[in-house]
DNA sequence: GGTAGCGTTGAATCGTTGA
DNA sequence: ATCAACGATTCAACGCTAC
């Protein structure tokens, strides 16, 4: 069983890390305030939606729709909901690391208030993501469009935080090599994944699918990161985080949910290191100066480089700069200069002769990075 | 050319209807305040998105992205944007009929503020609709998810307004007989539809596709309705409204946009009455009492009806009621009674024998409605 | 006359490092 | 703190040109 940590205990010990991979039992804001500053890498929050249901709803066959009418989803007014939202978002902001990001999921009942509050509290919106449901509940009365999606907001702690985690290359590779869009298609949580009590009834009214959390976590965290879920419920965030080699912290008030989550997470087997390795792009690779190619003999002073269509050419000088016409400079500056542009990636612009064909000098950088033998 | 109405003229005349199918030139809020109370059936609004762009953005090939940096999209702060939003939404609310609805489109930069303000002003959110773009602009730097959608909010004037227009059956019929979802897929406006100036450059930076407006208008208005667009731009709302047999009112400040819209709308040919007939659901169809079936001889007193599995049966009485066991009543009440339910649709529950098969008596009601020959 | 190829473009809050 | 240098990065649709 995943450990459960009563809030009172957390307050007393205060030792760093005792709360890692536990479910803190207590009020959301109070629990957040007992956690240290800047201690989590990412937050996933599925707050109450503030559904405004006017009575009961029946299906066309007269069966009763089991609506979300729990006490925790009742707010007296938008004002009350805003105050609640402000409180938990502020508390989240404090425990978030400067380069951390937060996800909040909601429906049209609450997401506009959440989004506006995020902006008011100086979070910086990165994307709004649409979860399109393959199997949404129909609109039984035929008075509106079928409510077939929910919205997630992804935001960084503030506008200046540029180095948040975003595993762009991995997402692209997993998406047929085109960049991941802001609309995601997943089934709702059902079947074996849906937690049911001994009475056969669902334990939690709004359990989210693990696939959704898996994409969120794979996209915006690294293995070993700490992911906080202030409305833990039955622990989907914790289960997926554990499986994906991340740490979690959950906060939850209801003992029934804690029991279900605890048992559920205990049964999760984490993936191995190899499976968790994230595909990275060139951004993650160590820098190699062009001069290194000259020094290692992969290119030689006096050798001629051209662009891929041989429109421009330049000569390599012994100091690792290029010269063309009266101009000289780095591979980047000279590439920009000859084309009349402000900037240019010299590694992909300049090519060398390899037999009959032209190859970008970027290929030679790869030789250095991989520690391969010199070519000559 | 569609008529252009300077705001000063509108203020002087004040005669009802002079502003129908015109473009009012002037400030959005001032123009709205010159229009009478409760005078429009629907509003489509595409307000400034309040994009906050840092600098210039280049594509991987170093070409410059032509960003939306127009003066009208600049706001000093969220507070300023909220004040602007509040002003035009309040003005819209006054001119909207009590059963009217409003659509607002936006992106994550502004839509959360718009949605929260709609709620604060006592509009009642009916749906949020996601416009998924088939061909969105990529994320060039690989720092976020591709921004592949925009969001529309559909709201009624207030919570009590239950008889707003929603052509549920027509939408369903047009959608392979399944109800229309909240996620719509359309291409962005390009090709021949995109208005270009003599210089070949786009007239308006954010022209919306006509297909999007067509679905909005077909879903939530009736032929002859008045549709207001307070940010008319190049008049997509007007062009589609005219084509679909609706009236429009546009408000726009920029003369260049007005000129383009005016010419564009003048060239639109409205569809004929037959094409515009909206498929209506059973709710709008004339009521047919069960007794009418008895009177017309489609069913006969003494005839036996059963449910589709022959679990229960009842006898038709001459007064148009049913009897079973010791109970009697309407087709609905008796259907509920035998099943032990609170309610039941007798039209679909009770079946009659047609040769070897059972058919719902609803089929016979259709015979009456369509004026078909008696079957016997 | 097709069609392959190349260039253009669309509501975008779009970088990191070291001197 | 500011500045310069490095160098990483795009998808679908439309239209024009060349063959």
mmCIF file of C-alpha atoms in Angstrom, chain A residues 170-315:
data_model
loop_
_atom_site.group_PDB
_atom_site.id
_atom_site.type_symbol
_atom_site.label_atom_id
_atom_site.label_comp_id
_atom_site.label_asym_id
_atom_site.label_seq_id
_atom_site.Cartn_x
_atom_site.Cartn_y
_atom_site.Cartn_z
ATOM 1 C CA UNK A 170 9.547 12.230 -27.796
ATOM 2 C CA UNK A 171 6.004 13.436 -28.379
ATOM 3 C CA UNK A 172 6.683 14.020 -32.040
ATOM 4 C CA UNK A 173 8.254 10.603 -32.477
ATOM 5 C CA UNK A 174 5.252 8.997 -30.817
ATOM 6 C CA UNK A 175 2.893 10.888 -33.108
ATOM 7 C CA UNK A 176 3.960 9.628 -36.544
ATOM 8 C CA UNK A 177 6.738 12.212 -36.622
ATOM 9 C CA UNK A 178 4.493 15.244 -36.669
ATOM 10 C CA UNK A 179 4.357 17.579 -33.705
ATOM 11 C CA UNK A 180 1.714 16.872 -31.085
ATOM 12 C CA UNK A 181 -1.408 18.993 -31.441
ATOM 13 C CA UNK A 182 -3.514 20.613 -28.756
ATOM 14 C CA UNK A 183 -6.462 18.249 -29.315
ATOM 15 C CA UNK A 184 -6.080 14.762 -27.867
ATOM 16 C CA UNK A 185 -8.394 11.815 -28.394
ATOM 17 C CA UNK A 186 -8.935 9.332 -25.550
ATOM 18 C CA UNK A 187 -11.777 7.145 -24.260
ATOM 19 C CA UNK A 188 -13.246 7.973 -20.882
ATOM 20 C CA UNK A 189 -12.173 5.777 -17.982
ATOM 21 C CA UNK A 190 -14.216 2.592 -18.028
ATOM 22 C CA UNK A 191 -13.911 -1.176 -18.056
ATOM 23 C CA UNK A 192 -11.247 -2.786 -15.915
ATOM 24 C CA UNK A 193 -9.480 0.497 -15.299
ATOM 25 C CA UNK A 194 -12.501 1.998 -13.556
ATOM 26 C CA UNK A 195 -12.289 1.397 -9.823
ATOM 27 C CA UNK A 196 -15.427 -0.202 -8.385
ATOM 28 C CA UNK A 197 -16.382 -0.840 -4.785
ATOM 29 C CA UNK A 198 -17.633 -4.114 -3.334
ATOM 30 C CA UNK A 199 -21.123 -2.965 -4.256
ATOM 31 C CA UNK A 200 -20.055 -2.766 -7.886
ATOM 32 C CA UNK A 201 -20.514 0.964 -7.938
ATOM 33 C CA UNK A 202 -17.811 3.329 -9.144
ATOM 34 C CA UNK A 203 -15.629 4.518 -6.290
ATOM 35 C CA UNK A 204 -15.117 8.020 -7.684
ATOM 36 C CA UNK A 205 -17.503 9.900 -9.973
ATOM 37 C CA UNK A 206 -14.863 11.502 -12.185
ATOM 38 C CA UNK A 207 -11.938 9.070 -12.395
ATOM 39 C CA UNK A 208 -9.655 10.164 -15.250
ATOM 40 C CA UNK A 209 -8.177 7.736 -17.772
ATOM 41 C CA UNK A 210 -4.568 6.707 -17.198
ATOM 42 C CA UNK A 211 -3.753 7.331 -20.852
ATOM 43 C CA UNK A 212 -4.536 11.010 -20.406
ATOM 44 C CA UNK A 213 -2.258 11.288 -17.379
ATOM 45 C CA UNK A 214 0.441 9.299 -19.152
ATOM 46 C CA UNK A 215 0.617 11.828 -21.978
ATOM 47 C CA UNK A 216 0.614 14.734 -19.550
ATOM 48 C CA UNK A 217 3.422 13.220 -17.503
ATOM 49 C CA UNK A 218 5.494 12.042 -20.475
ATOM 50 C CA UNK A 219 5.174 15.466 -22.090
ATOM 51 C CA UNK A 220 6.048 17.717 -19.195
ATOM 52 C CA UNK A 221 8.178 15.823 -16.672
ATOM 53 C CA UNK A 222 11.403 13.829 -16.483
ATOM 54 C CA UNK A 223 12.004 10.521 -14.713
ATOM 55 C CA UNK A 224 12.623 11.206 -11.016
ATOM 56 C CA UNK A 225 10.543 14.407 -11.024
ATOM 57 C CA UNK A 226 8.027 15.084 -8.272
ATOM 58 C CA UNK A 227 4.416 15.423 -9.388
ATOM 59 C CA UNK A 228 1.827 16.853 -7.030
ATOM 60 C CA UNK A 229 -1.908 16.223 -7.268
ATOM 61 C CA UNK A 230 -3.864 18.372 -4.809
ATOM 62 C CA UNK A 231 -7.184 16.628 -5.603
ATOM 63 C CA UNK A 232 -5.875 13.096 -5.621
ATOM 64 C CA UNK A 233 -9.166 11.215 -5.663
ATOM 65 C CA UNK A 234 -8.491 7.588 -6.481
ATOM 66 C CA UNK A 235 -4.912 8.352 -7.424
ATOM 67 C CA UNK A 236 -4.689 8.149 -11.199
ATOM 68 C CA UNK A 237 -1.863 10.678 -11.103
ATOM 69 C CA UNK A 238 0.023 8.635 -8.509
ATOM 70 C CA UNK A 239 -0.464 5.337 -10.316
ATOM 71 C CA UNK A 240 0.763 6.690 -13.649
ATOM 72 C CA UNK A 241 3.609 8.638 -12.047
ATOM 73 C CA UNK A 242 4.856 5.492 -10.301
ATOM 74 C CA UNK A 243 4.584 3.434 -13.459
ATOM 75 C CA UNK A 244 6.548 6.082 -15.383
ATOM 76 C CA UNK A 245 9.352 6.349 -12.833
ATOM 77 C CA UNK A 246 8.261 9.667 -11.350
ATOM 78 C CA UNK A 247 7.576 10.527 -7.705
ATOM 79 C CA UNK A 248 4.160 11.706 -6.615
ATOM 80 C CA UNK A 249 2.493 13.516 -3.749
ATOM 81 C CA UNK A 250 -1.245 13.314 -3.352
ATOM 82 C CA UNK A 251 -3.608 15.338 -1.191
ATOM 83 C CA UNK A 252 -7.049 13.977 -0.431
ATOM 84 C CA UNK A 253 -9.692 14.420 2.257
ATOM 85 C CA UNK A 254 -11.964 11.422 1.779
ATOM 86 C CA UNK A 255 -10.847 8.213 3.410
ATOM 87 C CA UNK A 256 -12.683 6.037 0.865
ATOM 88 C CA UNK A 257 -10.730 7.583 -1.992
ATOM 89 C CA UNK A 258 -7.453 7.318 -0.083
ATOM 90 C CA UNK A 259 -8.044 3.620 0.572
ATOM 91 C CA UNK A 260 -8.762 2.923 -3.073
ATOM 92 C CA UNK A 261 -5.810 4.991 -4.292
ATOM 93 C CA UNK A 262 -3.419 3.452 -1.805
ATOM 94 C CA UNK A 263 -4.249 -0.084 -2.824
ATOM 95 C CA UNK A 264 -4.218 0.812 -6.488
ATOM 96 C CA UNK A 265 -0.799 2.445 -6.411
ATOM 97 C CA UNK A 266 0.727 -0.390 -4.415
ATOM 98 C CA UNK A 267 -0.157 -2.754 -7.247
ATOM 99 C CA UNK A 268 1.630 -0.664 -9.875
ATOM 100 C CA UNK A 269 4.899 -2.035 -11.242
ATOM 101 C CA UNK A 270 7.282 0.727 -12.358
ATOM 102 C CA UNK A 271 8.721 0.484 -15.842
ATOM 103 C CA UNK A 272 12.440 -0.123 -16.218
ATOM 104 C CA UNK A 273 15.033 2.484 -17.039
ATOM 105 C CA UNK A 274 15.357 1.432 -20.651
ATOM 106 C CA UNK A 275 11.650 1.772 -21.314
ATOM 107 C CA UNK A 276 11.636 5.197 -19.725
ATOM 108 C CA UNK A 277 14.462 6.695 -21.742
ATOM 109 C CA UNK A 278 13.119 9.793 -23.429
ATOM 110 C CA UNK A 279 13.972 10.604 -26.997
ATOM 111 C CA UNK A 280 15.780 13.912 -27.138
ATOM 112 C CA UNK A 281 16.662 16.202 -30.007
ATOM 113 C CA UNK A 282 19.763 18.143 -30.881
ATOM 114 C CA UNK A 283 18.981 20.663 -28.174
ATOM 115 C CA UNK A 284 20.031 18.138 -25.564
ATOM 116 C CA UNK A 285 23.321 17.234 -27.232
ATOM 117 C CA UNK A 286 26.669 18.669 -26.068
ATOM 118 C CA UNK A 287 27.951 21.583 -28.054
ATOM 119 C CA UNK A 288 30.731 21.035 -30.521
ATOM 120 C CA UNK A 289 32.673 23.975 -31.903
ATOM 121 C CA UNK A 290 33.444 23.976 -35.628
ATOM 122 C CA UNK A 291 37.093 24.418 -34.751
ATOM 123 C CA UNK A 292 37.037 20.946 -33.209
ATOM 124 C CA UNK A 293 36.401 19.525 -36.680
ATOM 125 C CA UNK A 294 39.445 21.352 -37.995
ATOM 126 C CA UNK A 295 41.610 20.290 -35.064
ATOM 127 C CA UNK A 296 40.558 16.662 -35.392
ATOM 128 C CA UNK A 297 41.274 16.663 -39.104
ATOM 129 C CA UNK A 298 37.697 15.930 -40.161
ATOM 130 C CA UNK A 299 37.963 19.026 -42.329
ATOM 131 C CA UNK A 300 41.143 20.749 -43.424
ATOM 132 C CA UNK A 301 42.183 24.379 -43.773
ATOM 133 C CA UNK A 302 41.793 25.412 -47.407
ATOM 134 C CA UNK A 303 38.959 22.953 -48.016
ATOM 135 C CA UNK A 304 35.914 24.385 -49.822
ATOM 136 C CA UNK A 305 32.388 24.204 -48.356
ATOM 137 C CA UNK A 306 29.230 25.027 -50.289
ATOM 138 C CA UNK A 307 25.486 25.152 -49.651
ATOM 139 C CA UNK A 308 23.419 22.180 -50.773
ATOM 140 C CA UNK A 309 22.859 23.626 -54.244
ATOM 141 C CA UNK A 310 26.388 24.980 -54.713
ATOM 142 C CA UNK A 311 25.093 28.523 -55.004
ATOM 143 C CA UNK A 312 27.658 29.776 -52.488
ATOM 144 C CA UNK A 313 31.056 28.536 -51.449
ATOM 145 C CA UNK A 314 33.562 29.360 -48.726
ATOM 146 C CA UNK A 315 37.069 28.328 -47.696
#
